[in-house]
Amino acid sequence: MDKILILGGGGFLGKELSKKIIKKNRVSIFQRKKPKFLDRKIKFKKVDLLDYHKTIKEIKNFDYVINCAAVLNGQSQKKLFVDNFKIFFFSYIACLKNGIKNYMFISSNNVCSKSNFIKLKNNKILITDGYTLAKIFSEYVGKKLSNNFKILFKIIRPSNLYGHNQKNGAIYYILTQIMISKSNKLLLKLNKNTKRNFSHVEDCANCIVKLLKINKDLICNITNNKKVSLGQISKICLKVLNKNLNIEFNSSTKKDIKLFKSFNLNKYIVWKDKYDLYSGIKKMKKKYKKQLILIILYYYIILFIISYLCLEIFCFRESLDLIKFKFPIFSKKLVSKYFHLL
């Protein structure tokens, strides 16, 4: 069994990937916070990947390193760029120093489909998308270093991912808004003509597992090449939820067409998605309904406990009043000295 380290293994893709890999390998996860509902077989260690010395010290004695880690929000785009590049560079150098021969970098489809990550203003270059720029730099540096050192470097660019553990994104937003809507009309703050490639997170994880053990450098885009608009997504969500709503989109929202094609994927593996959008969104619905039931149940339990405590306090006050009436020696001042409920 191979020892595989997943950086950021508690994230949306990383968690799904760890579930797939643990079946035939020993898996460790490094990140800042311990993920919830972690498989007992998976080892977790709290590591700040922005700390160079700790990263070099901890990333050792592994056969493969998969870098899913990323900082998605920051105080500035410049800091976002620096932090994301540090995560890649420090972990890559740790592999070089500690003799790890296989490094897989989970990049972004933005590298192929987005161009507005920098702009020129007053003869100064400003970073407008630090996350994407960091991915581009990381890919370039990784390829150059792998040419000079004996380390296999794989670049994976996933499509726009969706799935049952997602807490953001266009499909999550549309599905949840339709689920909670109580009227016949719904306004979505999106442009219905915005287009994307979408892949289910399980399909992406399965694909990565197959690509991991290929013994050569590679660059692959994981996508199904299907162009889908957000208007089409809303119709699929209505069908899945069996709802009849009049959905309106915010026409003032800028149309954004961000598409990319599969690259080199069929060269290495034979691949076909398990989930189409209907079956994938249907699985999301089942998961979210379970979560909603648990949340409602949780709040009812909390409400019951609060009500019970209030009743107990009320009954206790009543009993104290009765004691004071029958035995005047038990004054309010004396009782409150021992019981802080008055």
PDB file of N, CA and C in Angstrom, residues 196-246:
ATOM      1  N   ARG A 196     -21.136  27.418 -18.312  1.00  0.00           N
ATOM      2  CA  ARG A 196     -20.038  26.735 -17.640  1.00  0.00           C
ATOM      3  C   ARG A 196     -19.973  25.276 -18.105  1.00  0.00           C
ATOM      4  N   ASN A 197     -18.820  24.638 -17.821  1.00  0.00           N
ATOM      5  CA  ASN A 197     -18.718  23.181 -17.843  1.00  0.00           C
ATOM      6  C   ASN A 197     -18.883  22.714 -16.401  1.00  0.00           C
ATOM      7  N   PHE A 198     -19.741  21.730 -16.155  1.00  0.00           N
ATOM      8  CA  PHE A 198     -19.946  21.232 -14.799  1.00  0.00           C
ATOM      9  C   PHE A 198     -19.606  19.753 -14.719  1.00  0.00           C
ATOM     10  N   SER A 199     -18.916  19.369 -13.641  1.00  0.00           N
ATOM     11  CA  SER A 199     -18.612  17.955 -13.373  1.00  0.00           C
ATOM     12  C   SER A 199     -18.923  17.651 -11.912  1.00  0.00           C
ATOM     13  N   HIS A 200     -19.467  16.460 -11.671  1.00  0.00           N
ATOM     14  CA  HIS A 200     -19.750  16.054 -10.291  1.00  0.00           C
ATOM     15  C   HIS A 200     -18.433  15.760  -9.579  1.00  0.00           C
ATOM     16  N   VAL A 201     -18.352  16.129  -8.305  1.00  0.00           N
ATOM     17  CA  VAL A 201     -17.109  15.993  -7.543  1.00  0.00           C
ATOM     18  C   VAL A 201     -16.660  14.531  -7.437  1.00  0.00           C
ATOM     19  N   GLU A 202     -17.606  13.587  -7.382  1.00  0.00           N
ATOM     20  CA  GLU A 202     -17.246  12.166  -7.323  1.00  0.00           C
ATOM     21  C   GLU A 202     -16.586  11.714  -8.621  1.00  0.00           C
ATOM     22  N   ASP A 203     -17.116  12.196  -9.748  1.00  0.00           N
ATOM     23  CA  ASP A 203     -16.520  11.858 -11.051  1.00  0.00           C
ATOM     24  C   ASP A 203     -15.093  12.386 -11.142  1.00  0.00           C
ATOM     25  N   CYS A 204     -14.906  13.618 -10.680  1.00  0.00           N
ATOM     26  CA  CYS A 204     -13.574  14.229 -10.707  1.00  0.00           C
ATOM     27  C   CYS A 204     -12.599  13.449  -9.830  1.00  0.00           C
ATOM     28  N   ALA A 205     -13.048  13.065  -8.623  1.00  0.00           N
ATOM     29  CA  ALA A 205     -12.190  12.310  -7.699  1.00  0.00           C
ATOM     30  C   ALA A 205     -11.805  10.956  -8.293  1.00  0.00           C
ATOM     31  N   ASN A 206     -12.744  10.271  -8.895  1.00  0.00           N
ATOM     32  CA  ASN A 206     -12.462   8.971  -9.529  1.00  0.00           C
ATOM     33  C   ASN A 206     -11.443   9.109 -10.656  1.00  0.00           C
ATOM     34  N   CYS A 207     -11.577  10.183 -11.402  1.00  0.00           N
ATOM     35  CA  CYS A 207     -10.656  10.450 -12.509  1.00  0.00           C
ATOM     36  C   CYS A 207      -9.234  10.713 -11.993  1.00  0.00           C
ATOM     37  N   ILE A 208      -9.126  11.489 -10.932  1.00  0.00           N
ATOM     38  CA  ILE A 208      -7.818  11.807 -10.340  1.00  0.00           C
ATOM     39  C   ILE A 208      -7.131  10.546  -9.817  1.00  0.00           C
ATOM     40  N   VAL A 209      -7.909   9.657  -9.201  1.00  0.00           N
ATOM     41  CA  VAL A 209      -7.349   8.400  -8.684  1.00  0.00           C
ATOM     42  C   VAL A 209      -6.725   7.591  -9.817  1.00  0.00           C
ATOM     43  N   LYS A 210      -7.380   7.545 -10.966  1.00  0.00           N
ATOM     44  CA  LYS A 210      -6.841   6.813 -12.118  1.00  0.00           C
ATOM     45  C   LYS A 210      -5.580   7.466 -12.672  1.00  0.00           C
ATOM     46  N   LEU A 211      -5.545   8.793 -12.669  1.00  0.00           N
ATOM     47  CA  LEU A 211      -4.391   9.518 -13.218  1.00  0.00           C
ATOM     48  C   LEU A 211      -3.186   9.494 -12.275  1.00  0.00           C
ATOM     49  N   LEU A 212      -3.441   9.318 -10.983  1.00  0.00           N
ATOM     50  CA  LEU A 212      -2.382   9.417  -9.970  1.00  0.00           C
ATOM     51  C   LEU A 212      -1.237   8.438 -10.213  1.00  0.00           C
ATOM     52  N   LYS A 213      -1.550   7.208 -10.554  1.00  0.00           N
ATOM     53  CA  LYS A 213      -0.529   6.159 -10.640  1.00  0.00           C
ATOM     54  C   LYS A 213       0.150   6.079 -12.018  1.00  0.00           C
ATOM     55  N   ILE A 214      -0.208   6.968 -12.936  1.00  0.00           N
ATOM     56  CA  ILE A 214       0.458   6.978 -14.249  1.00  0.00           C
ATOM     57  C   ILE A 214       1.885   7.485 -14.072  1.00  0.00           C
ATOM     58  N   ASN A 215       2.830   6.739 -14.571  1.00  0.00           N
ATOM     59  CA  ASN A 215       4.245   7.000 -14.277  1.00  0.00           C
ATOM     60  C   ASN A 215       4.886   7.973 -15.279  1.00  0.00           C
ATOM     61  N   LYS A 216       4.336   9.171 -15.377  1.00  0.00           N
ATOM     62  CA  LYS A 216       4.905  10.194 -16.255  1.00  0.00           C
ATOM     63  C   LYS A 216       4.319  11.564 -15.922  1.00  0.00           C
ATOM     64  N   ASP A 217       5.024  12.614 -16.343  1.00  0.00           N
ATOM     65  CA  ASP A 217       4.480  13.970 -16.194  1.00  0.00           C
ATOM     66  C   ASP A 217       3.251  14.096 -17.084  1.00  0.00           C
ATOM     67  N   LEU A 218       2.261  14.847 -16.610  1.00  0.00           N
ATOM     68  CA  LEU A 218       1.086  15.049 -17.457  1.00  0.00           C
ATOM     69  C   LEU A 218       0.338  16.320 -17.062  1.00  0.00           C
ATOM     70  N   ILE A 219      -0.439  16.816 -18.022  1.00  0.00           N
ATOM     71  CA  ILE A 219      -1.356  17.939 -17.790  1.00  0.00           C
ATOM     72  C   ILE A 219      -2.716  17.508 -18.317  1.00  0.00           C
ATOM     73  N   CYS A 220      -3.736  17.537 -17.468  1.00  0.00           N
ATOM     74  CA  CYS A 220      -5.067  17.098 -17.881  1.00  0.00           C
ATOM     75  C   CYS A 220      -6.144  18.064 -17.409  1.00  0.00           C
ATOM     76  N   ASN A 221      -7.071  18.366 -18.305  1.00  0.00           N
ATOM     77  CA  ASN A 221      -8.293  19.075 -17.945  1.00  0.00           C
ATOM     78  C   ASN A 221      -9.388  18.035 -17.735  1.00  0.00           C
ATOM     79  N   ILE A 222     -10.014  18.057 -16.575  1.00  0.00           N
ATOM     80  CA  ILE A 222     -11.094  17.101 -16.302  1.00  0.00           C
ATOM     81  C   ILE A 222     -12.434  17.796 -16.533  1.00  0.00           C
ATOM     82  N   THR A 223     -13.057  17.477 -17.653  1.00  0.00           N
ATOM     83  CA  THR A 223     -14.357  18.043 -17.992  1.00  0.00           C
ATOM     84  C   THR A 223     -15.057  17.129 -18.970  1.00  0.00           C
ATOM     85  N   ASN A 224     -16.369  17.323 -19.108  1.00  0.00           N
ATOM     86  CA  ASN A 224     -17.142  16.507 -20.048  1.00  0.00           C
ATOM     87  C   ASN A 224     -17.444  17.263 -21.350  1.00  0.00           C
ATOM     88  N   ASN A 225     -16.908  18.472 -21.484  1.00  0.00           N
ATOM     89  CA  ASN A 225     -17.064  19.289 -22.700  1.00  0.00           C
ATOM     90  C   ASN A 225     -18.503  19.734 -22.968  1.00  0.00           C
ATOM     91  N   LYS A 226     -19.391  19.582 -21.980  1.00  0.00           N
ATOM     92  CA  LYS A 226     -20.782  20.006 -22.173  1.00  0.00           C
ATOM     93  C   LYS A 226     -20.964  21.441 -21.702  1.00  0.00           C
ATOM     94  N   LYS A 227     -21.485  22.287 -22.574  1.00  0.00           N
ATOM     95  CA  LYS A 227     -21.710  23.691 -22.242  1.00  0.00           C
ATOM     96  C   LYS A 227     -23.138  23.851 -21.714  1.00  0.00           C
ATOM     97  N   VAL A 228     -23.251  24.320 -20.477  1.00  0.00           N
ATOM     98  CA  VAL A 228     -24.574  24.429 -19.848  1.00  0.00           C
ATOM     99  C   VAL A 228     -24.771  25.842 -19.314  1.00  0.00           C
ATOM    100  N   SER A 229     -25.934  26.439 -19.613  1.00  0.00           N
ATOM    101  CA  SER A 229     -26.240  27.775 -19.107  1.00  0.00           C
ATOM    102  C   SER A 229     -26.923  27.667 -17.745  1.00  0.00           C
ATOM    103  N   LEU A 230     -26.897  28.757 -16.981  1.00  0.00           N
ATOM    104  CA  LEU A 230     -27.547  28.761 -15.670  1.00  0.00           C
ATOM    105  C   LEU A 230     -29.064  28.689 -15.803  1.00  0.00           C
ATOM    106  N   GLY A 231     -29.584  29.161 -16.940  1.00  0.00           N
ATOM    107  CA  GLY A 231     -31.007  29.006 -17.216  1.00  0.00           C
ATOM    108  C   GLY A 231     -31.384  27.536 -17.326  1.00  0.00           C
ATOM    109  N   GLN A 232     -30.551  26.751 -17.986  1.00  0.00           N
ATOM    110  CA  GLN A 232     -30.783  25.305 -18.097  1.00  0.00           C
ATOM    111  C   GLN A 232     -30.663  24.621 -16.739  1.00  0.00           C
ATOM    112  N   ILE A 233     -29.710  25.076 -15.929  1.00  0.00           N
ATOM    113  CA  ILE A 233     -29.537  24.516 -14.579  1.00  0.00           C
ATOM    114  C   ILE A 233     -30.805  24.715 -13.757  1.00  0.00           C
ATOM    115  N   SER A 234     -31.404  25.912 -13.844  1.00  0.00           N
ATOM    116  CA  SER A 234     -32.618  26.200 -13.072  1.00  0.00           C
ATOM    117  C   SER A 234     -33.770  25.272 -13.477  1.00  0.00           C
ATOM    118  N   LYS A 235     -33.867  24.956 -14.772  1.00  0.00           N
ATOM    119  CA  LYS A 235     -34.926  24.053 -15.251  1.00  0.00           C
ATOM    120  C   LYS A 235     -34.707  22.629 -14.711  1.00  0.00           C
ATOM    121  N   ILE A 236     -33.445  22.194 -14.678  1.00  0.00           N
ATOM    122  CA  ILE A 236     -33.129  20.867 -14.142  1.00  0.00           C
ATOM    123  C   ILE A 236     -33.466  20.809 -12.655  1.00  0.00           C
ATOM    124  N   CYS A 237     -33.134  21.882 -11.911  1.00  0.00           N
ATOM    125  CA  CYS A 237     -33.432  21.931 -10.467  1.00  0.00           C
ATOM    126  C   CYS A 237     -34.932  21.882 -10.217  1.00  0.00           C
ATOM    127  N   LEU A 238     -35.721  22.589 -11.033  1.00  0.00           N
ATOM    128  CA  LEU A 238     -37.180  22.556 -10.899  1.00  0.00           C
ATOM    129  C   LEU A 238     -37.717  21.147 -11.142  1.00  0.00           C
ATOM    130  N   LYS A 239     -37.148  20.468 -12.118  1.00  0.00           N
ATOM    131  CA  LYS A 239     -37.566  19.103 -12.440  1.00  0.00           C
ATOM    132  C   LYS A 239     -37.225  18.140 -11.299  1.00  0.00           C
ATOM    133  N   VAL A 240     -36.017  18.291 -10.748  1.00  0.00           N
ATOM    134  CA  VAL A 240     -35.583  17.433  -9.642  1.00  0.00           C
ATOM    135  C   VAL A 240     -36.465  17.636  -8.418  1.00  0.00           C
ATOM    136  N   LEU A 241     -36.791  18.897  -8.117  1.00  0.00           N
ATOM    137  CA  LEU A 241     -37.584  19.225  -6.932  1.00  0.00           C
ATOM    138  C   LEU A 241     -39.085  19.117  -7.177  1.00  0.00           C
ATOM    139  N   ASN A 242     -39.466  18.866  -8.431  1.00  0.00           N
ATOM    140  CA  ASN A 242     -40.881  18.758  -8.811  1.00  0.00           C
ATOM    141  C   ASN A 242     -41.654  20.013  -8.402  1.00  0.00           C
ATOM    142  N   LYS A 243     -41.085  21.167  -8.733  1.00  0.00           N
ATOM    143  CA  LYS A 243     -41.705  22.454  -8.407  1.00  0.00           C
ATOM    144  C   LYS A 243     -42.052  23.206  -9.674  1.00  0.00           C
ATOM    145  N   ASN A 244     -43.072  24.035  -9.563  1.00  0.00           N
ATOM    146  CA  ASN A 244     -43.496  24.854 -10.700  1.00  0.00           C
ATOM    147  C   ASN A 244     -43.391  26.324 -10.304  1.00  0.00           C
ATOM    148  N   LEU A 245     -42.218  26.901 -10.530  1.00  0.00           N
ATOM    149  CA  LEU A 245     -41.957  28.296 -10.160  1.00  0.00           C
ATOM    150  C   LEU A 245     -41.693  29.132 -11.408  1.00  0.00           C
ATOM    151  N   ASN A 246     -42.031  30.390 -11.305  1.00  0.00           N
ATOM    152  CA  ASN A 246     -41.671  31.346 -12.358  1.00  0.00           C
ATOM    153  C   ASN A 246     -40.354  31.993 -11.952  1.00  0.00           C
TER     154      ASN A 246
END
